[in-house]
PDB file of C-alpha atoms in Angstrom:
ATOM      1  CA  MET A   1       0.006  -0.069  -0.083  1.00  0.00           C
ATOM      2  CA  SER A   2       1.443   3.216  -0.924  1.00  0.00           C
ATOM      3  CA  GLY A   3      -0.007   5.423   1.668  1.00  0.00           C
ATOM      4  CA  GLN A   4      -1.648   7.862  -0.622  1.00  0.00           C
ATOM      5  CA  VAL A   5      -5.374   8.698  -1.051  1.00  0.00           C
ATOM      6  CA  ASN A   6      -7.444  10.356  -3.933  1.00  0.00           C
ATOM      7  CA  VAL A   7      -8.314  13.758  -3.395  1.00  0.00           C
ATOM      8  CA  THR A   8     -10.408  16.316  -5.540  1.00  0.00           C
ATOM      9  CA  LEU A   9      -9.857  19.757  -4.928  1.00  0.00           C
ATOM     10  CA  SER A  10     -11.923  22.281  -6.241  1.00  0.00           C
ATOM     11  CA  VAL A  11      -9.568  25.307  -6.650  1.00  0.00           C
ATOM     12  CA  ASN A  12     -10.898  28.677  -8.094  1.00  0.00           C
ATOM     13  CA  GLY A  13     -13.816  26.885  -9.905  1.00  0.00           C
ATOM     14  CA  ARG A  14     -11.322  24.180 -11.452  1.00  0.00           C
ATOM     15  CA  SER A  15     -11.291  20.624 -10.368  1.00  0.00           C
ATOM     16  CA  TYR A  16      -7.723  19.145  -9.440  1.00  0.00           C
ATOM     17  CA  ALA A  17      -7.742  14.925  -9.069  1.00  0.00           C
ATOM     18  CA  LEU A  18      -4.806  14.510  -6.828  1.00  0.00           C
ATOM     19  CA  ARG A  19      -3.189  11.477  -5.127  1.00  0.00           C
ATOM     20  CA  LEU A  20      -1.752  12.786  -1.940  1.00  0.00           C
ATOM     21  CA  GLU A  21      -0.603  11.439   1.693  1.00  0.00           C
ATOM     22  CA  PRO A  22      -3.384  12.031   4.064  1.00  0.00           C
ATOM     23  CA  ARG A  23      -0.962  14.302   5.929  1.00  0.00           C
ATOM     24  CA  ARG A  24      -0.490  16.819   3.312  1.00  0.00           C
ATOM     25  CA  THR A  25      -1.676  19.976   3.858  1.00  0.00           C
ATOM     26  CA  LEU A  26      -3.825  22.069   2.077  1.00  0.00           C
ATOM     27  CA  LEU A  27      -1.171  24.571   1.408  1.00  0.00           C
ATOM     28  CA  ASP A  28       1.278  22.078   0.080  1.00  0.00           C
ATOM     29  CA  ALA A  29      -1.467  20.707  -2.276  1.00  0.00           C
ATOM     30  CA  ILE A  30      -2.351  23.970  -3.866  1.00  0.00           C
ATOM     31  CA  ARG A  31       1.171  25.144  -4.191  1.00  0.00           C
ATOM     32  CA  ASP A  32       2.902  21.862  -5.286  1.00  0.00           C
ATOM     33  CA  GLU A  33      -0.038  19.732  -6.722  1.00  0.00           C
ATOM     34  CA  CYS A  34      -2.156  22.616  -8.260  1.00  0.00           C
ATOM     35  CA  GLY A  35       0.843  24.993  -9.076  1.00  0.00           C
ATOM     36  CA  LEU A  36      -0.806  27.673  -7.636  1.00  0.00           C
ATOM     37  CA  THR A  37       2.041  29.545  -5.722  1.00  0.00           C
ATOM     38  CA  GLY A  38       0.082  32.815  -5.057  1.00  0.00           C
ATOM     39  CA  THR A  39      -0.682  31.296  -1.555  1.00  0.00           C
ATOM     40  CA  HIS A  40       2.500  31.604   0.650  1.00  0.00           C
ATOM     41  CA  ALA A  41       3.890  29.516   2.956  1.00  0.00           C
ATOM     42  CA  GLY A  42       5.117  31.595   6.194  1.00  0.00           C
ATOM     43  CA  CYS A  43       5.232  30.375   9.770  1.00  0.00           C
ATOM     44  CA  GLU A  44       3.625  27.050   8.788  1.00  0.00           C
ATOM     45  CA  HIS A  45       1.705  27.358  12.444  1.00  0.00           C
ATOM     46  CA  GLY A  46      -1.134  29.539  11.526  1.00  0.00           C
ATOM     47  CA  ALA A  47       0.246  32.425  13.134  1.00  0.00           C
ATOM     48  CA  CYS A  48       0.978  34.762  10.395  1.00  0.00           C
ATOM     49  CA  GLY A  49      -1.764  34.234   7.610  1.00  0.00           C
ATOM     50  CA  ALA A  50       0.478  34.636   4.710  1.00  0.00           C
ATOM     51  CA  CYS A  51      -1.370  31.122   3.694  1.00  0.00           C
ATOM     52  CA  THR A  52      -5.103  32.196   3.943  1.00  0.00           C
ATOM     53  CA  VAL A  53      -7.388  31.048   1.376  1.00  0.00           C
ATOM     54  CA  LEU A  54     -11.147  31.136   1.304  1.00  0.00           C
ATOM     55  CA  LEU A  55     -12.996  27.654   2.116  1.00  0.00           C
ATOM     56  CA  ASP A  56     -16.587  27.673   1.020  1.00  0.00           C
ATOM     57  CA  GLY A  57     -16.377  31.526   1.542  1.00  0.00           C
ATOM     58  CA  GLU A  58     -14.701  31.334   5.101  1.00  0.00           C
ATOM     59  CA  PRO A  59     -11.189  32.814   5.437  1.00  0.00           C
ATOM     60  CA  ILE A  60      -8.805  29.994   6.818  1.00  0.00           C
ATOM     61  CA  ARG A  61      -5.063  29.260   7.357  1.00  0.00           C
ATOM     62  CA  ALA A  62      -4.066  26.364   4.370  1.00  0.00           C
ATOM     63  CA  CYS A  63      -1.250  25.482   6.335  1.00  0.00           C
ATOM     64  CA  LEU A  64      -3.205  24.071   9.501  1.00  0.00           C
ATOM     65  CA  MET A  65      -5.569  21.807   7.148  1.00  0.00           C
ATOM     66  CA  PHE A  66      -4.982  18.695   5.605  1.00  0.00           C
ATOM     67  CA  ALA A  67      -5.973  18.884   1.966  1.00  0.00           C
ATOM     68  CA  VAL A  68      -8.282  15.596   2.464  1.00  0.00           C
ATOM     69  CA  GLN A  69     -10.508  17.909   4.849  1.00  0.00           C
ATOM     70  CA  ALA A  70     -11.008  20.427   2.074  1.00  0.00           C
ATOM     71  CA  GLN A  71     -12.689  17.614  -0.563  1.00  0.00           C
ATOM     72  CA  GLY A  72     -16.051  18.879  -1.348  1.00  0.00           C
ATOM     73  CA  ALA A  73     -15.720  22.306  -0.594  1.00  0.00           C
ATOM     74  CA  ALA A  74     -15.048  25.363  -2.808  1.00  0.00           C
ATOM     75  CA  ILE A  75     -11.460  26.763  -2.487  1.00  0.00           C
ATOM     76  CA  ARG A  76     -10.466  30.055  -3.704  1.00  0.00           C
ATOM     77  CA  THR A  77      -7.084  31.481  -3.500  1.00  0.00           C
ATOM     78  CA  VAL A  78      -5.411  34.772  -4.659  1.00  0.00           C
ATOM     79  CA  GLU A  79      -5.352  33.442  -8.390  1.00  0.00           C
ATOM     80  CA  GLY A  80      -9.155  33.385  -8.265  1.00  0.00           C
ATOM     81  CA  LEU A  81      -9.705  37.133  -7.319  1.00  0.00           C
ATOM     82  CA  ALA A  82      -9.332  38.656 -10.618  1.00  0.00           C
ATOM     83  CA  THR A  83     -11.839  38.219 -13.430  1.00  0.00           C
ATOM     84  CA  GLY A  84      -9.416  37.836 -16.546  1.00  0.00           C
ATOM     85  CA  GLU A  85      -7.516  40.898 -16.761  1.00  0.00           C
ATOM     86  CA  ALA A  86     -10.015  42.937 -14.417  1.00  0.00           C
ATOM     87  CA  LEU A  87      -8.528  43.154 -11.281  1.00  0.00           C
ATOM     88  CA  HIS A  88     -10.895  42.621  -7.857  1.00  0.00           C
ATOM     89  CA  ALA A  89     -11.782  45.649  -5.942  1.00  0.00           C
ATOM     90  CA  MET A  90      -9.308  44.541  -3.217  1.00  0.00           C
ATOM     91  CA  GLN A  91      -6.663  43.922  -5.533  1.00  0.00           C
ATOM     92  CA  ARG A  92      -7.272  47.825  -7.084  1.00  0.00           C
ATOM     93  CA  ALA A  93      -7.343  49.124  -3.580  1.00  0.00           C
ATOM     94  CA  PHE A  94      -4.301  47.593  -2.499  1.00  0.00           C
ATOM     95  CA  ILE A  95      -2.492  49.275  -5.657  1.00  0.00           C
ATOM     96  CA  MET A  96      -3.907  52.470  -5.040  1.00  0.00           C
ATOM     97  CA  HIS A  97      -3.505  52.602  -1.069  1.00  0.00           C
ATOM     98  CA  HIS A  98      -0.120  51.228  -1.254  1.00  0.00           C
ATOM     99  CA  GLY A  99      -1.152  48.304   0.968  1.00  0.00           C
ATOM    100  CA  VAL A 100       1.690  46.221  -0.674  1.00  0.00           C
ATOM    101  CA  GLN A 101       5.717  46.778   0.200  1.00  0.00           C
ATOM    102  CA  CYS A 102       7.642  43.336  -0.210  1.00  0.00           C
ATOM    103  CA  GLY A 103       4.227  41.727  -1.208  1.00  0.00           C
ATOM    104  CA  PHE A 104       4.841  38.201   0.698  1.00  0.00           C
ATOM    105  CA  CYS A 105       1.704  38.829   3.191  1.00  0.00           C
ATOM    106  CA  THR A 106      -0.170  40.609   0.431  1.00  0.00           C
ATOM    107  CA  PRO A 107      -2.298  37.472  -0.755  1.00  0.00           C
ATOM    108  CA  GLY A 108      -3.206  35.971   2.610  1.00  0.00           C
ATOM    109  CA  PHE A 109      -4.283  39.572   3.559  1.00  0.00           C
ATOM    110  CA  LEU A 110      -6.356  39.919   0.063  1.00  0.00           C
ATOM    111  CA  MET A 111      -8.167  36.652   0.582  1.00  0.00           C
ATOM    112  CA  LEU A 112      -8.911  37.558   4.411  1.00  0.00           C
ATOM    113  CA  ALA A 113     -10.575  41.154   3.873  1.00  0.00           C
ATOM    114  CA  THR A 114     -12.043  39.622   0.962  1.00  0.00           C
ATOM    115  CA  GLY A 115     -13.583  36.754   2.710  1.00  0.00           C
ATOM    116  CA  VAL A 116     -14.595  39.098   5.474  1.00  0.00           C
ATOM    117  CA  LEU A 117     -16.198  41.506   3.479  1.00  0.00           C
ATOM    118  CA  GLU A 118     -18.080  39.320   1.373  1.00  0.00           C
ATOM    119  CA  ARG A 119     -19.728  37.932   4.488  1.00  0.00           C
ATOM    120  CA  GLU A 120     -19.992  41.080   6.619  1.00  0.00           C
ATOM    121  CA  PRO A 121     -20.333  43.806   4.214  1.00  0.00           C
ATOM    122  CA  ASN A 122     -21.486  46.108   7.123  1.00  0.00           C
ATOM    123  CA  ILE A 123     -18.305  45.287   9.449  1.00  0.00           C
ATOM    124  CA  GLY A 124     -17.659  48.209  11.658  1.00  0.00           C
ATOM    125  CA  ASP A 125     -14.177  49.950  11.622  1.00  0.00           C
ATOM    126  CA  ASP A 126     -13.009  48.385  15.061  1.00  0.00           C
ATOM    127  CA  GLU A 127     -14.192  44.615  13.840  1.00  0.00           C
ATOM    128  CA  LEU A 128     -12.292  45.340  10.568  1.00  0.00           C
ATOM    129  CA  ARG A 129      -9.080  46.228  12.304  1.00  0.00           C
ATOM    130  CA  GLU A 130      -9.397  43.455  14.861  1.00  0.00           C
ATOM    131  CA  VAL A 131      -9.828  40.691  11.527  1.00  0.00           C
ATOM    132  CA  LEU A 132      -6.724  42.544  10.026  1.00  0.00           C
ATOM    133  CA  SER A 133      -4.818  42.156  13.095  1.00  0.00           C
ATOM    134  CA  SER A 134      -4.917  38.603  12.855  1.00  0.00           C
ATOM    135  CA  ASN A 135      -2.359  38.534   9.593  1.00  0.00           C
ATOM    136  CA  LEU A 136       1.120  39.609  10.094  1.00  0.00           C
ATOM    137  CA  CYS A 137       2.861  42.103   7.746  1.00  0.00           C
ATOM    138  CA  ARG A 138       6.756  43.081   8.416  1.00  0.00           C
ATOM    139  CA  CYS A 139       6.957  46.153   6.159  1.00  0.00           C
ATOM    140  CA  THR A 140       3.893  48.370   5.554  1.00  0.00           C
ATOM    141  CA  GLY A 141       2.808  49.145   9.407  1.00  0.00           C
ATOM    142  CA  TYR A 142      -0.693  48.178   8.399  1.00  0.00           C
ATOM    143  CA  GLN A 143      -1.744  51.938   7.328  1.00  0.00           C
ATOM    144  CA  GLY A 144      -2.085  51.302   3.447  1.00  0.00           C
ATOM    145  CA  ILE A 145      -3.587  47.759   4.164  1.00  0.00           C
ATOM    146  CA  VAL A 146      -6.293  49.315   6.528  1.00  0.00           C
ATOM    147  CA  ALA A 147      -6.863  52.250   3.945  1.00  0.00           C
ATOM    148  CA  ALA A 148      -6.864  49.679   1.324  1.00  0.00           C
ATOM    149  CA  VAL A 149      -9.695  47.485   2.679  1.00  0.00           C
ATOM    150  CA  ARG A 150     -11.911  50.416   3.800  1.00  0.00           C
ATOM    151  CA  SER A 151     -11.583  51.531  -0.081  1.00  0.00           C
ATOM    152  CA  ALA A 152     -12.603  48.263  -1.401  1.00  0.00           C
ATOM    153  CA  LEU A 153     -15.442  48.146   1.201  1.00  0.00           C
ATOM    154  CA  ALA A 154     -16.586  51.565  -0.200  1.00  0.00           C
ATOM    155  CA  ASP A 155     -16.185  50.575  -3.861  1.00  0.00           C
ATOM    156  CA  LEU A 156     -18.031  47.589  -3.316  1.00  0.00           C
ATOM    157  CA  ARG A 157     -20.975  49.083  -1.521  1.00  0.00           C
ATOM    158  CA  GLY A 158     -20.943  51.582  -4.595  1.00  0.00           C
ATOM    159  CA  LYS A 159     -19.461  54.496  -2.947  1.00  0.00           C
ATOM    160  CA  SER A 160     -16.257  56.444  -3.382  1.00  0.00           C
ATOM    161  CA  MET A 161     -13.820  57.608  -0.999  1.00  0.00           C
TER     162      MET A 161
END
């Protein structure tokens, strides 16, 4: 027996039939087996948020979940935000408000913020800051990230900042 199992993951609307060891993380499967390297491996302990993806619309740390646990769920990675060449409102806002410096944490922040705003479009400012504090950034000081998420929220609500 090989110690591997068949797993089908639905990532960004595409089905991936994989053969994996049951202990393989969702992060590793997304990056190594699906070839979607936008989801970053940071601390690999769930503390930094660089590996955040959406699982059935909920932000989760892909390093803390086994790939086999995600079978049957809709997984959305940073590669699934844009529609063709048209960037998602969150991506546009991060560019406009300088929410990016080195960029390592950016995919995790994009997915965290997108998931939260899609789930809670009327989230308050304090709650938004609390949510964003769960991901780590070593470069920006968070001001640009917070401004970007607020701007995207306004854009998604149909307002301008």
